[in-house]
Tab-separated table of C-alpha atoms in Angstrom:
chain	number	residue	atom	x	y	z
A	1	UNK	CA	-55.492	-54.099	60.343
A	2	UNK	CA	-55.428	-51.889	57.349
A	3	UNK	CA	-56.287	-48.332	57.868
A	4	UNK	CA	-58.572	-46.967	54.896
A	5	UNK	CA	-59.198	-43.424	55.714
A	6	UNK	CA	-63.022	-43.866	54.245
A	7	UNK	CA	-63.305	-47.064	56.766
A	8	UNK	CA	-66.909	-46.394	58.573
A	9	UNK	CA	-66.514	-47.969	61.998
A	10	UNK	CA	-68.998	-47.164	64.610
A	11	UNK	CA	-68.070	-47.363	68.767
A	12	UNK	CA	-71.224	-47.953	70.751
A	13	UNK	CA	-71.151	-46.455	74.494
A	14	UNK	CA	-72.837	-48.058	76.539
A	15	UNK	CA	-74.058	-47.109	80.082
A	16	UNK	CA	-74.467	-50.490	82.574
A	17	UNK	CA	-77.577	-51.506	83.961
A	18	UNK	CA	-79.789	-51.416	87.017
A	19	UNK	CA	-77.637	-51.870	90.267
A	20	UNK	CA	-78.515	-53.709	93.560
A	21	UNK	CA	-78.416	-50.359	95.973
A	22	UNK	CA	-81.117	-50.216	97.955
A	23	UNK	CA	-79.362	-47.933	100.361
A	24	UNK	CA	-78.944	-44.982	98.028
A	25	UNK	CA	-75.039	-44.658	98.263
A	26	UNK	CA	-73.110	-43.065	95.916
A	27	UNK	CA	-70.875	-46.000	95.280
A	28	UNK	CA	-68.578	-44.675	92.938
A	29	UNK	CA	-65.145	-47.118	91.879
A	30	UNK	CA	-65.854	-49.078	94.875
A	31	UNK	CA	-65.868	-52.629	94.234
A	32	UNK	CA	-69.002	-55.216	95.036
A	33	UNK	CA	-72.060	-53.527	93.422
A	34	UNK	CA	-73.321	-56.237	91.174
A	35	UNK	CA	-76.376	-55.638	88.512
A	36	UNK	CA	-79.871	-55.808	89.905
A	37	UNK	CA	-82.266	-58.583	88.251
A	38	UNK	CA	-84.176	-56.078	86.386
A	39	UNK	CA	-80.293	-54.873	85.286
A	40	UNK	CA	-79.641	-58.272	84.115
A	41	UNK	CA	-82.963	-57.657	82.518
A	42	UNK	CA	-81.242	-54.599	80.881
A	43	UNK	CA	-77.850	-56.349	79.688
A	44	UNK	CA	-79.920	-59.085	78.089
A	45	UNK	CA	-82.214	-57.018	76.451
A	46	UNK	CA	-79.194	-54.835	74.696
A	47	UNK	CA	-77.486	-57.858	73.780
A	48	UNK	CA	-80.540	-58.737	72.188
A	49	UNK	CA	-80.923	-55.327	69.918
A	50	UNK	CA	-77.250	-55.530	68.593
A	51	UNK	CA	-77.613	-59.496	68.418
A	52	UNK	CA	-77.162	-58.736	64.317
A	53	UNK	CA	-75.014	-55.796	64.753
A	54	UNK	CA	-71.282	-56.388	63.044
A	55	UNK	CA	-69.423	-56.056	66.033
A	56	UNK	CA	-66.114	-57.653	66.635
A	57	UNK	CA	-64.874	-55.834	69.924
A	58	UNK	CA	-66.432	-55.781	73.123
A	59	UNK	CA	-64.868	-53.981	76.443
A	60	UNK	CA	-66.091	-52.845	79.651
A	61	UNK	CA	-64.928	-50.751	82.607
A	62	UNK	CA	-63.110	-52.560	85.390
A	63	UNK	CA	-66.287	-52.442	87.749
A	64	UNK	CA	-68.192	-55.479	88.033
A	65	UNK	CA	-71.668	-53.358	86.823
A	66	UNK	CA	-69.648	-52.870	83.406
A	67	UNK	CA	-68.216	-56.037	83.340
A	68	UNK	CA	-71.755	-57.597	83.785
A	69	UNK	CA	-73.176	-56.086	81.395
A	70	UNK	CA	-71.126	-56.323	78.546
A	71	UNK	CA	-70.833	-60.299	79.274
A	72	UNK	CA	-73.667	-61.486	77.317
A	73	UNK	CA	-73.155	-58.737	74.325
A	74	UNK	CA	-69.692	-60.205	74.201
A	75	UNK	CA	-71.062	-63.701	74.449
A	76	UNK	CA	-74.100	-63.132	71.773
A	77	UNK	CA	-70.493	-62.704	69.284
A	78	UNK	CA	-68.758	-65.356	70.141
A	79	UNK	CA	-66.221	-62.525	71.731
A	80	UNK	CA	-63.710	-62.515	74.781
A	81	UNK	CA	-64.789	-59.262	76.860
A	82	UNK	CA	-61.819	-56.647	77.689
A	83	UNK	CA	-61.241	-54.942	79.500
A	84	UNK	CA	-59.915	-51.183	79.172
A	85	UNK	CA	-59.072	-48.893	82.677
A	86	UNK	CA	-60.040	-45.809	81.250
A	87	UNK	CA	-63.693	-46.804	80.992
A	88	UNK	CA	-63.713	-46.532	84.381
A	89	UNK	CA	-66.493	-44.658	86.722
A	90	UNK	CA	-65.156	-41.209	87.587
A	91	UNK	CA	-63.648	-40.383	91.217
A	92	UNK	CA	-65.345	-38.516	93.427
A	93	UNK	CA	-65.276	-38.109	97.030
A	94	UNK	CA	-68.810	-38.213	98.263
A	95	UNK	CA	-68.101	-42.277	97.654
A	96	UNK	CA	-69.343	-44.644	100.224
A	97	UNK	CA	-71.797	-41.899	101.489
A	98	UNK	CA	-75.665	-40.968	100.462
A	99	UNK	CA	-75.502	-38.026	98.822
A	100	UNK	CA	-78.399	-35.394	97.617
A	101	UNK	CA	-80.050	-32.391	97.981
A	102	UNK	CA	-81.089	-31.615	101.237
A	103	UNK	CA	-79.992	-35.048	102.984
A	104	UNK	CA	-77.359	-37.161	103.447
A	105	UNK	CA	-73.850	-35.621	102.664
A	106	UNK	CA	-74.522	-32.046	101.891
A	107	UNK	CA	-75.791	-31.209	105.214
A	108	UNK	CA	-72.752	-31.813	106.769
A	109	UNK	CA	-70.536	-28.524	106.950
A	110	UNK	CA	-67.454	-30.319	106.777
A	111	UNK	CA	-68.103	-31.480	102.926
A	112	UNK	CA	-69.347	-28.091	101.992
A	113	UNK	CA	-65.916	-27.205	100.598
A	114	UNK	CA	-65.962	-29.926	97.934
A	115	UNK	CA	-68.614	-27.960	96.398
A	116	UNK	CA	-66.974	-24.809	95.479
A	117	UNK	CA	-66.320	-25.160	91.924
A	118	UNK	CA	-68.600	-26.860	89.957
A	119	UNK	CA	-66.328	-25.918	86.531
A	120	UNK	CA	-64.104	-28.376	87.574
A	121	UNK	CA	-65.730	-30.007	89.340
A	122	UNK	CA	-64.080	-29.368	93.315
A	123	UNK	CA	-65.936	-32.559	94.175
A	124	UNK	CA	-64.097	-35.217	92.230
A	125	UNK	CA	-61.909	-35.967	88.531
A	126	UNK	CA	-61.264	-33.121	86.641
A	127	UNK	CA	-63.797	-33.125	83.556
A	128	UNK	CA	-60.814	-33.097	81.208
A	129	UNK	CA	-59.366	-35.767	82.457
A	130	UNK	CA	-62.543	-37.543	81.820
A	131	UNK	CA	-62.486	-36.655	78.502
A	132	UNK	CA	-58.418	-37.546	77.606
A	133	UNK	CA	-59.117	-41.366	79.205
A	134	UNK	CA	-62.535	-41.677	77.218
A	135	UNK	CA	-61.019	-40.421	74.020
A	136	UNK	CA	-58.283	-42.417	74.451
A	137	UNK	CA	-60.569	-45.576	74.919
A	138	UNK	CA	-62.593	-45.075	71.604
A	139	UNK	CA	-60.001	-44.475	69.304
A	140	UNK	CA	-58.539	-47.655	70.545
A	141	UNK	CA	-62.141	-49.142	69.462
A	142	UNK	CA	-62.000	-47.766	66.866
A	143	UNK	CA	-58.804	-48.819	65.363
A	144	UNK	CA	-59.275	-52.382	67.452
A	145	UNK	CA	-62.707	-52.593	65.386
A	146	UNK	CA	-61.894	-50.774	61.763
A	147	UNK	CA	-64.553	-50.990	59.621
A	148	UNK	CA	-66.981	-53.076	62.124
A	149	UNK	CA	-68.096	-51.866	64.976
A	150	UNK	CA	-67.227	-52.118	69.108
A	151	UNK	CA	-69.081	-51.929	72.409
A	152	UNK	CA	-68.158	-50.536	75.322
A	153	UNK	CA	-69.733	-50.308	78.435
A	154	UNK	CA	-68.687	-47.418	80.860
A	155	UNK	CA	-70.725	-45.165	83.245
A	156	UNK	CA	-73.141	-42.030	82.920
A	157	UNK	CA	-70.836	-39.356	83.556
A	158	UNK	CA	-67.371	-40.066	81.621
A	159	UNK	CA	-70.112	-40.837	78.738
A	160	UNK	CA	-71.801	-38.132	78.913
A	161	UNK	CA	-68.554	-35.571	78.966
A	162	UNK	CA	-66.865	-37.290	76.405
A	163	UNK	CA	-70.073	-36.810	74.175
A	164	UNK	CA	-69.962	-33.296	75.544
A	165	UNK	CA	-66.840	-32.533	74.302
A	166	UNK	CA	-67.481	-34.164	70.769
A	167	UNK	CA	-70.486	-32.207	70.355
A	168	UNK	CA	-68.678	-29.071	71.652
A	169	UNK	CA	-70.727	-28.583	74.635
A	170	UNK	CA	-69.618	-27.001	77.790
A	171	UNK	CA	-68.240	-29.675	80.028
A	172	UNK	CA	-70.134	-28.533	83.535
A	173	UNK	CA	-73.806	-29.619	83.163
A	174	UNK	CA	-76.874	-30.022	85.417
A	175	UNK	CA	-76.710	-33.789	86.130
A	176	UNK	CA	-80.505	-33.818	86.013
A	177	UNK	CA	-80.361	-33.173	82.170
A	178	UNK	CA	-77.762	-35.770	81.133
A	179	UNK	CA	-79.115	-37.977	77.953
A	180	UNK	CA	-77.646	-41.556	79.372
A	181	UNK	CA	-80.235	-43.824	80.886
A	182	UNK	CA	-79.417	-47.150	82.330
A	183	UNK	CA	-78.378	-49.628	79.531
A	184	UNK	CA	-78.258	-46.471	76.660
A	185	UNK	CA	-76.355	-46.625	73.449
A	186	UNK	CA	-73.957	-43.545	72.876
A	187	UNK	CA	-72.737	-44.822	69.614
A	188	UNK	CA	-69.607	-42.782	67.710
A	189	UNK	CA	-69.701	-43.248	63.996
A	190	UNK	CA	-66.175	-42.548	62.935
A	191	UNK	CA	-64.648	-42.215	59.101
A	192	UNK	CA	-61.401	-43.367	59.482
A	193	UNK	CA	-60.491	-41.609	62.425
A	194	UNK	CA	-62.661	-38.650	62.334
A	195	UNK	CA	-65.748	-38.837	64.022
A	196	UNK	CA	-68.618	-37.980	61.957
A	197	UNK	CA	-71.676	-38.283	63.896
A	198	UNK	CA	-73.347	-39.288	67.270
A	199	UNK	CA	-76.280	-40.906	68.116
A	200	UNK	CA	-78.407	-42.354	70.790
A	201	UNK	CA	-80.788	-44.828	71.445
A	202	UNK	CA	-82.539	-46.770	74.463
A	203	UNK	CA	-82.978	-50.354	73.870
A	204	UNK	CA	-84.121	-50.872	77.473
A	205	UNK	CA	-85.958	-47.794	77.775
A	206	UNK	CA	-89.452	-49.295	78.848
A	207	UNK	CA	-87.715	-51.724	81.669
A	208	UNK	CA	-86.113	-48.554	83.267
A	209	UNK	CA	-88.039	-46.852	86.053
A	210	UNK	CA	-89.334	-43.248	85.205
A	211	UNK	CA	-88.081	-41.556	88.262
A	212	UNK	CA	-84.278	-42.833	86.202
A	213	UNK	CA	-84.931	-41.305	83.092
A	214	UNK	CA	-83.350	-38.363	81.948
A	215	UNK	CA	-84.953	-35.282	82.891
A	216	UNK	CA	-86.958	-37.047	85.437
A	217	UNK	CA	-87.512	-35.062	89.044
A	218	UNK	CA	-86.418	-36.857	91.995
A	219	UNK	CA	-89.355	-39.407	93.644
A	220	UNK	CA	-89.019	-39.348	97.592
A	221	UNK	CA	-88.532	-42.899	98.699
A	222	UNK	CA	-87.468	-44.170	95.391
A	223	UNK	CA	-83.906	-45.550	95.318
A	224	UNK	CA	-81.421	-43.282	93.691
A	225	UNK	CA	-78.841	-44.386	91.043
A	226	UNK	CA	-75.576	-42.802	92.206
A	227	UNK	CA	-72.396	-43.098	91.130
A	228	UNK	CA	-73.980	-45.165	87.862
């Protein structure tokens, strides 16, 4: 493909949907956690906003969540999904265990030593690595999509540092305050192959439970979205 350096090509993030996890475990990169019904809801719906978008490249994080989602966006454009490693839910090792404040995992002693630096963080990847994989998957959108425009579907925190980093934010974060609801759009509008803005949207936003949206306070009973 040529390579015009005034080429406007625009890399949608997108965070999966709704996940079956009615236990509350934070299930990280572990396989089997499929998309809810109401996430299907979610995937459908999105595929349904960018139904007229001019996208000709769809990928999704190895995870079945990711993979379900993008599926029908993919299919809506007559597209074969890819996928791309890096997209991939960051490590941490509270997987397989509830985890939250005041319950679960942190009231066991023994895991109180994964929580001593929260710059880093102690508790799983390295932020910066987050950011060299992500970065590493848009600009292959970007050049796999030049001039058009790409999807792909990834998970709350990697999106959420790599948008960080673009919009030269401190990396460590209250995870309360992160802007990347289920089934968002964290879309990277590049010239050539400089970034030039960043938005977001919520296609799904009135199918996603309030105590999920950003900024919402924890609801006691209500199933938590960990390791989205």
């Amino acid at each position: 493909m040529s390579q015009n350096p005034e080429d406007i090509t625009v890399v949608h993030l997108m965070r999966h949907g709704e996940v079956h996890n009615p236990d509350g475990v934070l299930y990280g990169r572990r396989p089997g956690y499929h998309l809810s019904e109401l996430g299907r809801q979610m995937a459908d719906r999105v595929a349904e906003h960018l139904a007229g978008r001019d996208i000709t490249h769809v990928v999704a994080s190895p995870l079945e969540r990711a993979q379900e989602t993008a599926t029908p966006i993919a299919k809506a454009h007559g597209l074969d999904l890819g996928t791309d490693e890096r997209l991939i839910e960051a490590g941490n090792v509270f997987e397989g265990k509830t985890f939250g404040v005041g319950d679960g995992a942190l009231r066991k002693p023994a895991n109180w030593k994964h929580l001593t630096n929260p710059f880093r963080p102690s508790w799983g990847e390295p932020y910066v690595e987050q950011v060299v994989r992500m970065m590493g998957a848009l600009d292959s959108a970007r050049d796999a999509a030049r001039g058009h425009e790409a999807v792909l579907v990834s998970h709350q925190l990697p999106i959420w540092i790599v948008r960080s980093f673009v919009e030269r934010r401190r990396l460590w974060h209250d995870p309360r305050k992160r802007q990347c609801t289920l089934a968002s759009l964290t879309s990277f509008t590049y010239r050539g192959d400089k970034i030039v803005s960043v938005g977001y949207s919520e296609p799904a936003r009135d199918l996603v439970p309030a105590h999920l949206l950003a900024g919402a306070k924890p609801v006691k009973g209500k199933a938590k979205a960990f390791g989205a």
